[in-house]
XYZ file of C-alpha atoms in Angstrom:
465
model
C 90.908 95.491 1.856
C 90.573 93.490 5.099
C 86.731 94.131 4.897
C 86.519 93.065 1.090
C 88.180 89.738 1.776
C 85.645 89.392 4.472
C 82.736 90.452 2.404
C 83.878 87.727 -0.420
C 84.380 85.083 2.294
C 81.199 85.566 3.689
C 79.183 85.639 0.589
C 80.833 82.278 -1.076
C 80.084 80.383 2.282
C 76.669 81.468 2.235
C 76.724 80.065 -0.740
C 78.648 77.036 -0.563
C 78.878 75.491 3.135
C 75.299 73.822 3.515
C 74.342 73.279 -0.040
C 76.469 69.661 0.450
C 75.987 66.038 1.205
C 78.957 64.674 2.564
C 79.624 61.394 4.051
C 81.039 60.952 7.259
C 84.431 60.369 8.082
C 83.941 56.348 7.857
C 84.689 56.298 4.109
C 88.040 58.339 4.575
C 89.626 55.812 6.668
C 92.251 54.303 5.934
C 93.017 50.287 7.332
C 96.600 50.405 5.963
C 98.818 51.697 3.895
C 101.212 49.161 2.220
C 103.953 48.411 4.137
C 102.639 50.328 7.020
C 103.799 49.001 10.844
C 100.685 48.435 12.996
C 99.590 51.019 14.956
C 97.133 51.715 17.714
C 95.645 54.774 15.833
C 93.235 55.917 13.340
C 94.439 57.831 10.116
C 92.063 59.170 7.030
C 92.340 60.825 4.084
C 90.391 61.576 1.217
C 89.363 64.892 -0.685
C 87.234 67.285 0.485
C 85.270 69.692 -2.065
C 86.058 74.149 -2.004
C 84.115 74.708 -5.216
C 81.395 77.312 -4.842
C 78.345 77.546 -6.307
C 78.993 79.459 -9.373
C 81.477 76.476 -10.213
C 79.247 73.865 -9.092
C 76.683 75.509 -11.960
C 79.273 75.466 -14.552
C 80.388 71.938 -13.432
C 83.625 72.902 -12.047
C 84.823 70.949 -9.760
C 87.666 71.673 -7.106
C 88.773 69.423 -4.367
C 91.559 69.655 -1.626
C 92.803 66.282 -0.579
C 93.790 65.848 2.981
C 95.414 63.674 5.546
C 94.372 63.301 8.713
C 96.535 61.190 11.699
C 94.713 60.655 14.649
C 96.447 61.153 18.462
C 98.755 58.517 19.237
C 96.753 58.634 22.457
C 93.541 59.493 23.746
C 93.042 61.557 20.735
C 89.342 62.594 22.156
C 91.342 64.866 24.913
C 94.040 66.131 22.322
C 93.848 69.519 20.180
C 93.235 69.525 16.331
C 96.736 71.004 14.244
C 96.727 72.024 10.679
C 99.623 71.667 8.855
C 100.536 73.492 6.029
C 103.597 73.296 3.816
C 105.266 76.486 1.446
C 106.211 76.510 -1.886
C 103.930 77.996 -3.118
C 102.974 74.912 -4.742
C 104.507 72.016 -2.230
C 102.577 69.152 -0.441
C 102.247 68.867 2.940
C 101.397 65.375 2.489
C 104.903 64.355 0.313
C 106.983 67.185 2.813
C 104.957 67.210 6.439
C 103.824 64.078 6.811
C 106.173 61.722 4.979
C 109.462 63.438 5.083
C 108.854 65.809 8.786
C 106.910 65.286 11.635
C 103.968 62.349 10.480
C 103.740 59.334 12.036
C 105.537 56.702 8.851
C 108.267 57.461 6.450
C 109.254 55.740 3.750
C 111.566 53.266 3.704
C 112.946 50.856 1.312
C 109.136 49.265 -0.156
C 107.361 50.305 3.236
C 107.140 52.347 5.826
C 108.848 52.688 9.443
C 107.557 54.582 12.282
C 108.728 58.433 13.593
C 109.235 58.428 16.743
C 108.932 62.006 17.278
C 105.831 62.242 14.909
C 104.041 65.238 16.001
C 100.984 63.188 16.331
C 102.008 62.211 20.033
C 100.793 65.374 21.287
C 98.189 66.247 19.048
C 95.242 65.306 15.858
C 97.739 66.187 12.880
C 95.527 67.366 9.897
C 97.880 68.153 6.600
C 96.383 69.404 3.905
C 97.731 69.277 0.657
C 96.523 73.461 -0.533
C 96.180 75.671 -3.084
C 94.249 73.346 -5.758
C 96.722 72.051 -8.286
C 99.137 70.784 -5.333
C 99.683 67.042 -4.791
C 96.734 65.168 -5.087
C 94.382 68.320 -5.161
C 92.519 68.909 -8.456
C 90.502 70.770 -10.208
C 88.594 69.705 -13.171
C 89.168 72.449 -15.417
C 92.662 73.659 -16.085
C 91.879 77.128 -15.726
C 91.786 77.071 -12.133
C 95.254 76.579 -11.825
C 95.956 80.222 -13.267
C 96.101 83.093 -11.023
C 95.964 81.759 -7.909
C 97.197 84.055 -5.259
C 97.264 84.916 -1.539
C 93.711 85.623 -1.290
C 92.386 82.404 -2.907
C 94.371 80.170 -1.032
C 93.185 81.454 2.186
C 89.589 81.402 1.050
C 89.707 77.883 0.425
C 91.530 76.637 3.322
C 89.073 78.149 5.317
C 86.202 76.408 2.819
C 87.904 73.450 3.307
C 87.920 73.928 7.319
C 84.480 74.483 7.086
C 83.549 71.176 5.262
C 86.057 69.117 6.978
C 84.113 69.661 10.357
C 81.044 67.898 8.315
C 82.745 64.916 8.051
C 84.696 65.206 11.135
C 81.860 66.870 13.642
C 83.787 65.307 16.732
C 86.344 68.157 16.112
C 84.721 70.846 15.579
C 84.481 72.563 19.288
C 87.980 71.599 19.821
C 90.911 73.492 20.228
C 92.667 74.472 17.042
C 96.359 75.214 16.307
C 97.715 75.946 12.886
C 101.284 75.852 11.775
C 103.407 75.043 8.768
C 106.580 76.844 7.711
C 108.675 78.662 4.596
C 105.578 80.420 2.174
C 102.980 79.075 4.964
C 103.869 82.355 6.714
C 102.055 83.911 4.208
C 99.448 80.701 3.936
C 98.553 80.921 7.739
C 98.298 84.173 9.041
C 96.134 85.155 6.020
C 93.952 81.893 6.912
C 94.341 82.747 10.655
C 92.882 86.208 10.191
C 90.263 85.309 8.018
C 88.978 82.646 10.634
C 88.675 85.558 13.357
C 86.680 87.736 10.986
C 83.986 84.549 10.527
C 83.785 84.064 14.146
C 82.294 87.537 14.528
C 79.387 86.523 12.767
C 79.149 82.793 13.138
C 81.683 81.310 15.953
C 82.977 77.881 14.553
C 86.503 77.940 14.761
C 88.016 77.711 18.354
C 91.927 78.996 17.134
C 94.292 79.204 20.275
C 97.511 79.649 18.744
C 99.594 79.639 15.504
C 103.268 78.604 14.898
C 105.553 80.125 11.658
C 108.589 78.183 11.123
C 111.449 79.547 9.327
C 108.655 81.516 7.787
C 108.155 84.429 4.943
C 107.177 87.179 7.134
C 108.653 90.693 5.153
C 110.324 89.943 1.766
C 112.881 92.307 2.629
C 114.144 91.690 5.811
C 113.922 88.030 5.542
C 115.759 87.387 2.150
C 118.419 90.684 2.971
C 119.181 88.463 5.937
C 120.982 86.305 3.834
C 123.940 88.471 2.480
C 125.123 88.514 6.801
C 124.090 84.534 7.226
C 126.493 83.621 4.175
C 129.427 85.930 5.183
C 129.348 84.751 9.145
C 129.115 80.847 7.993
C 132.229 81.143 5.542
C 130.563 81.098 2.880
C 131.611 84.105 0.423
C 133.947 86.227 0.535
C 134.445 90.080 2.291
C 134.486 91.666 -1.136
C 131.091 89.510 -2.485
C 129.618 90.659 0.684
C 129.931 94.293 0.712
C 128.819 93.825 -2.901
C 125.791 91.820 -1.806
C 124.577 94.486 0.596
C 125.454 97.665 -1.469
C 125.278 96.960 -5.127
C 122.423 94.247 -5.761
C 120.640 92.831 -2.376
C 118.057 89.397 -2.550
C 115.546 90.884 -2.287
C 116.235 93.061 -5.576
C 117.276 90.191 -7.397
C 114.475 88.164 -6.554
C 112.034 91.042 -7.667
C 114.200 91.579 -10.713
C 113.758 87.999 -11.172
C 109.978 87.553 -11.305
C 109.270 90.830 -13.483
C 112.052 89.364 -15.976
C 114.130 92.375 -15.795
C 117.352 90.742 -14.025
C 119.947 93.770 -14.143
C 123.284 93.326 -15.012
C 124.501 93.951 -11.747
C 121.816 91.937 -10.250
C 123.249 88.940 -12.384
C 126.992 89.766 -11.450
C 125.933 89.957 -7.725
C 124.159 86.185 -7.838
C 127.134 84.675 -9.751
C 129.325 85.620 -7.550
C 126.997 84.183 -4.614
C 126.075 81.118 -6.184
C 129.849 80.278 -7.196
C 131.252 81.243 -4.129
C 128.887 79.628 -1.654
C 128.742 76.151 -4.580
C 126.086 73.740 -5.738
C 127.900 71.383 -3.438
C 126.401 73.124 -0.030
C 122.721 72.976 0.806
C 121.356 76.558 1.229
C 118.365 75.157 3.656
C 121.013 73.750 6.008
C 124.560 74.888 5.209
C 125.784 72.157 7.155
C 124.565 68.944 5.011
C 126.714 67.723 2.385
C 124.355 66.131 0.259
C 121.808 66.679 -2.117
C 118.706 68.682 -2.170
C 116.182 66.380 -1.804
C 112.605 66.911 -2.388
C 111.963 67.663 1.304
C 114.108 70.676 0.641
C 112.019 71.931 -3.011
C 109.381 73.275 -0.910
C 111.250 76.592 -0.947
C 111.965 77.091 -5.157
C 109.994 80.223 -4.595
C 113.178 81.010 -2.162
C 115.945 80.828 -4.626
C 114.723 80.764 -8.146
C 118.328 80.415 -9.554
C 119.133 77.251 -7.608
C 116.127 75.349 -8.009
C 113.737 74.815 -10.778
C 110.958 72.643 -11.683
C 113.240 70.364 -14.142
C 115.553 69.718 -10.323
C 116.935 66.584 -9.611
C 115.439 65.873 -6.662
C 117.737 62.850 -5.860
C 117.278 59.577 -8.012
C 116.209 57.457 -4.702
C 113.789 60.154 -2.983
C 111.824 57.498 -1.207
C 108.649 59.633 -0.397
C 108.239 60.338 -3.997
C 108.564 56.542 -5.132
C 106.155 55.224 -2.329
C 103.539 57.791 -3.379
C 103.561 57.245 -6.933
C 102.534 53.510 -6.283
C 99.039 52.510 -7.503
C 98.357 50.434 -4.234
C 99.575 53.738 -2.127
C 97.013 56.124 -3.952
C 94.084 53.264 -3.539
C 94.827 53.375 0.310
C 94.790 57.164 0.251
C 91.857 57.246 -1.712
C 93.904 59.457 -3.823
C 93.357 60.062 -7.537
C 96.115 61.769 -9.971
C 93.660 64.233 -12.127
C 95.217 65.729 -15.289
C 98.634 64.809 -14.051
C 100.519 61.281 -15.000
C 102.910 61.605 -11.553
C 102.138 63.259 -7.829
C 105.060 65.648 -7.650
C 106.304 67.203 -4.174
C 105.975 70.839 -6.089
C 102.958 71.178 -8.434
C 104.026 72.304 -12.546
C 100.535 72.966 -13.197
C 99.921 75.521 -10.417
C 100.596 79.371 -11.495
C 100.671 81.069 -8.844
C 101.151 84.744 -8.303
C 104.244 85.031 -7.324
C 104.736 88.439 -6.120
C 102.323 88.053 -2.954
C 105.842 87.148 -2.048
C 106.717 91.003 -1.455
C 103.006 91.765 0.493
C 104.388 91.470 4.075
C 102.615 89.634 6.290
C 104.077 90.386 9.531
C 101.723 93.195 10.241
C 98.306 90.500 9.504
C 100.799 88.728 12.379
C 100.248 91.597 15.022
C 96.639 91.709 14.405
C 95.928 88.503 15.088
C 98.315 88.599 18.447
C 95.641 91.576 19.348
C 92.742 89.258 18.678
C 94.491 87.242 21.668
C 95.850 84.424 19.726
C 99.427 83.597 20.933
C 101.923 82.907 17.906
C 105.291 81.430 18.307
C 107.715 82.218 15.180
C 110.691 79.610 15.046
C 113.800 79.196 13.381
C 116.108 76.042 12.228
C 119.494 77.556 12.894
C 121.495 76.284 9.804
C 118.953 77.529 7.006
C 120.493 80.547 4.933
C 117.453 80.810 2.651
C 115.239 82.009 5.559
C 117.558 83.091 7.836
C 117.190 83.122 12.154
C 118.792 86.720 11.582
C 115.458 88.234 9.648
C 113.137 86.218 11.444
C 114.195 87.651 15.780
C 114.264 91.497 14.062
C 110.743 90.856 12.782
C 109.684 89.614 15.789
C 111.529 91.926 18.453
C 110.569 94.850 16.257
C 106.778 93.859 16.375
C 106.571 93.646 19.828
C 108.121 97.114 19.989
C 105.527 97.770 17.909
C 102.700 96.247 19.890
C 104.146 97.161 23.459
C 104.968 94.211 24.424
C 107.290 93.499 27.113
C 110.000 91.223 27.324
C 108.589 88.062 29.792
C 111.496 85.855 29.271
C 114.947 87.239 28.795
C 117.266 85.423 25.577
C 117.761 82.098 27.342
C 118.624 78.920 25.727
C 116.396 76.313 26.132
C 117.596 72.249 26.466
C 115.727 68.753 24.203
C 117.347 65.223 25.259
C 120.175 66.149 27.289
C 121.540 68.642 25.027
C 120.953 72.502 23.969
C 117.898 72.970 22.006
C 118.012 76.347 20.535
C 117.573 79.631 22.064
C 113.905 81.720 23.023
C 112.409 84.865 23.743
C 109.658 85.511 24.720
C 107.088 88.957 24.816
C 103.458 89.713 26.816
C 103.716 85.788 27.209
C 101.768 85.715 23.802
C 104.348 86.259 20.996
C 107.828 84.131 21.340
C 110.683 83.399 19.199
C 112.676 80.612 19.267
C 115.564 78.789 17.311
C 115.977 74.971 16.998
C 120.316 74.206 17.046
C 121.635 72.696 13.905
C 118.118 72.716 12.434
C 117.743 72.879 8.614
C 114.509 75.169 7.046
C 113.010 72.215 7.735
C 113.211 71.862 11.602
C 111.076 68.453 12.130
C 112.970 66.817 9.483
C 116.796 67.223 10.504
C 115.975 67.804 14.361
C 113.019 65.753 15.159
C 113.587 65.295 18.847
C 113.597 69.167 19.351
C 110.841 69.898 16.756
C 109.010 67.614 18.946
C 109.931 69.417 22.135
C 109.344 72.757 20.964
C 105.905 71.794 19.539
C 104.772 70.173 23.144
C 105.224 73.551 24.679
C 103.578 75.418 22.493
C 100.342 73.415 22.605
C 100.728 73.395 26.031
C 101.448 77.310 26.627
C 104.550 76.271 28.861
C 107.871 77.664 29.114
C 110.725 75.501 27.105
C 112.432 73.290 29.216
C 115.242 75.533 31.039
C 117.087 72.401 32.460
C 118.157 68.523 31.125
């Protein structure tokens, strides 16, 4: 299959990647967003196009949009990061850079600064992927249906590709991609598919990938959540034993998307759902508040909580600010076929059960192509839980022979405990972020911020204050 996908990948850029005018980067930038605090940077965005040339003959037209945030700081001596968010369907525009780790959120009719945007350390590009997400369009609905693993990959790495046109300053430099939730499906696919074009034409320089609270192995990961629920309070001894023995997630989630929900399946979730109540966030068990769009990323996660009719909290700032005219004329964004730019596309169907294709094992391949990964957990999500995430890692390394380098230690961010790593071979490490949500930039920023400096920077996590 691997050699297929490679094959296909091959043959469309052949096609596609030279056949292309593009301007330069100069008409991407952006002088200011409204509202926006000065800044010593450069940012850009701006649409860049995947369509191949079978499209291009038929007049199809498909375009990624993009956001690029330049270093804080000597950004000429700083890697390149590509950010992707899950869903599958969410924008890592409206969720990574406005709500996580970018440099401005929204706030009130402008924006303020982050102080632990990731951009400190690094060239932040988020792309807003598959087509049909956020500002990404295609010009005829059709391409929109069926959209799957395999597609999504493909025209990331397209979209890599033609990016490096208009940004030729980056392409020799060294690239890191993470994301989290469904992007740990999104990046090691993308990841792997970059290694197999190096082998015949070297233009991507990838040193190191980062998963957080990621989809790794449907089972595993979602069964974690019966044990993550029962040690946190939040049902009962008797729904528990039923949630492990008589209907597990995992079951009810593939129940779920082949509409064939059994009756015990159905008994099992009621009992969950009433028992651990509407009232506590299942992406950090520990807020009291709403789900806000920052959290709808993960609908794929837990179909019976959220839908695409969810109130994603009346005053959901990021949502507001990027619906505004003068906004999407400083983006050069465009809303095509759509009246609103949603945080989760409703025009996007994708195939939904590449959700049970694991993608742990594409993982250890890429760890034996030599590319370090780091696979990290926010402590307080239940819908990914830490639990799943350390037995997929500890049992790949088993797997791959790979020795322990440093023990379980805890590891500290701003004078207080930061979470807790392992590493193995001092190329694959786990580590959790304390009191983190699924979303670990946006609830712990500080520790996000730490945890992201070492990994560019292939050092240790701080051991002491």
């Amino acid at each position: 299959m691997a050699a297929i996908v490679k094959i296909v990948a091959f043959a469309l850029l052949a096609q596609l990647c030279f056949s292309a005018k593009w301007d330069d980067s100069y008409s991407d930038r952006i002088s200011q967003l409204p509202g926006q605090p000065q800044v010593s940077f450069q940012h850009y965005s701006g649409y860049v196009s995947v369509d191949h040339k079978e499209e291009r003959e038929r007049q199809i037209e498909r375009a990624l949009f993009y956001y690029f945030v330049e270093a804080e700081t000597d950004p000429a001596s700083k890697p390149l990061v590509l950010w992707l968010n899950g869903g599958p369907g969410c924008s890592s525009l409206g969720v990574g850079a406005f709500s996580e780790n970018g440099p401005f959120r929204p706030s009130g009719n402008g924006l303020v600064k982050n102080e632990y945007s990731w951009n400190r350390e690094a060239n932040i590009l988020y792309l807003e992927s598959p087509i049909g997400v956020g500002f990404s369009y295609a010009s005829n609905s059709s391409s929109y249906e069926g959209v799957n693993d395999k597609i999504t990959a493909l025209d990331n790495l397209v979209f890599l590709q033609n990016w490096f046109l208009k940004f030729p300053q980056y392409k020799d430099r060294n690239l890191y991609i993470t994301g989290e939730s469904y992007a740990g499906h999104y990046i090691p696919q993308l990841a792997e598919l970059m290694l197999q074009f190096n082998k015949k034409q070297k233009i991507f320089n990838l040193r190191g990938i980062a998963l957080g609270n990621p989809v790794l192995e449907f089972a595993t990961d979602f069964n974690s959540r019966a044990e993550f629920f029962w040690s946190h309070g939040l049902i009962s001894d008797t729904t528990y034993a039923m949630f492990t023995s008589r209907c597990n997630y995992s079951r009810y989630v593939s129940e779920y998307y082949r509409d064939s929900l059994s009756p015990i399946c159905s008994k099992v979730m009621s009992l969950v759902t009433t028992e651990t109540s509407k009232f506590v966030d299942k992406y950090d068990v520990t807020l009291d508040v709403c789900i806000s769009s920052v959290l709808s990323q993960s609908k794929l996660l837990a179909p019976q909580q959220v839908t695409e009719t969810i109130d994603v909290c009346v005053e959901d700032e990021t949502v507001n600010y990027l619906n505004r005219k003068d906004v999407q004329k400083a983006l050069h964004a465009r809303l095509v076929g759509l009246n609103r730019w949603l945080v989760c596309s409703n025009i996007l169907d994708y195939e939904l059960l590449d959700l049970e294709i694991p993608t742990i094992n594409v993982v250890g391949r890429i760890i034996e192509a030599g590319i370090p990964v780091l696979v990290y957990s926010g402590d307080q999500d239940s819908v990914i839980p830490l639990t799943g995430s350390r037995k997929l890692v500890h049992r790949l390394a088993r797997l791959l022979k790979l020795r322990t380098t440093t023990p379980y230690r805890v590891w500290f961010a701003g004078m207080q405990v930061g979470g807790w790593t392992q590493v193995y071979g001092n190329i694959l490490s786990f580590a959790t972020i304390r009191g983190a949500s699924h979303e670990a930039p946006f609830s712990q920023p500080e520790r996000s911020l730490v945890l992201f400096k070492a990994f560019l920077q292939g050092m240790p996590l701080p051991q002491e204050f």
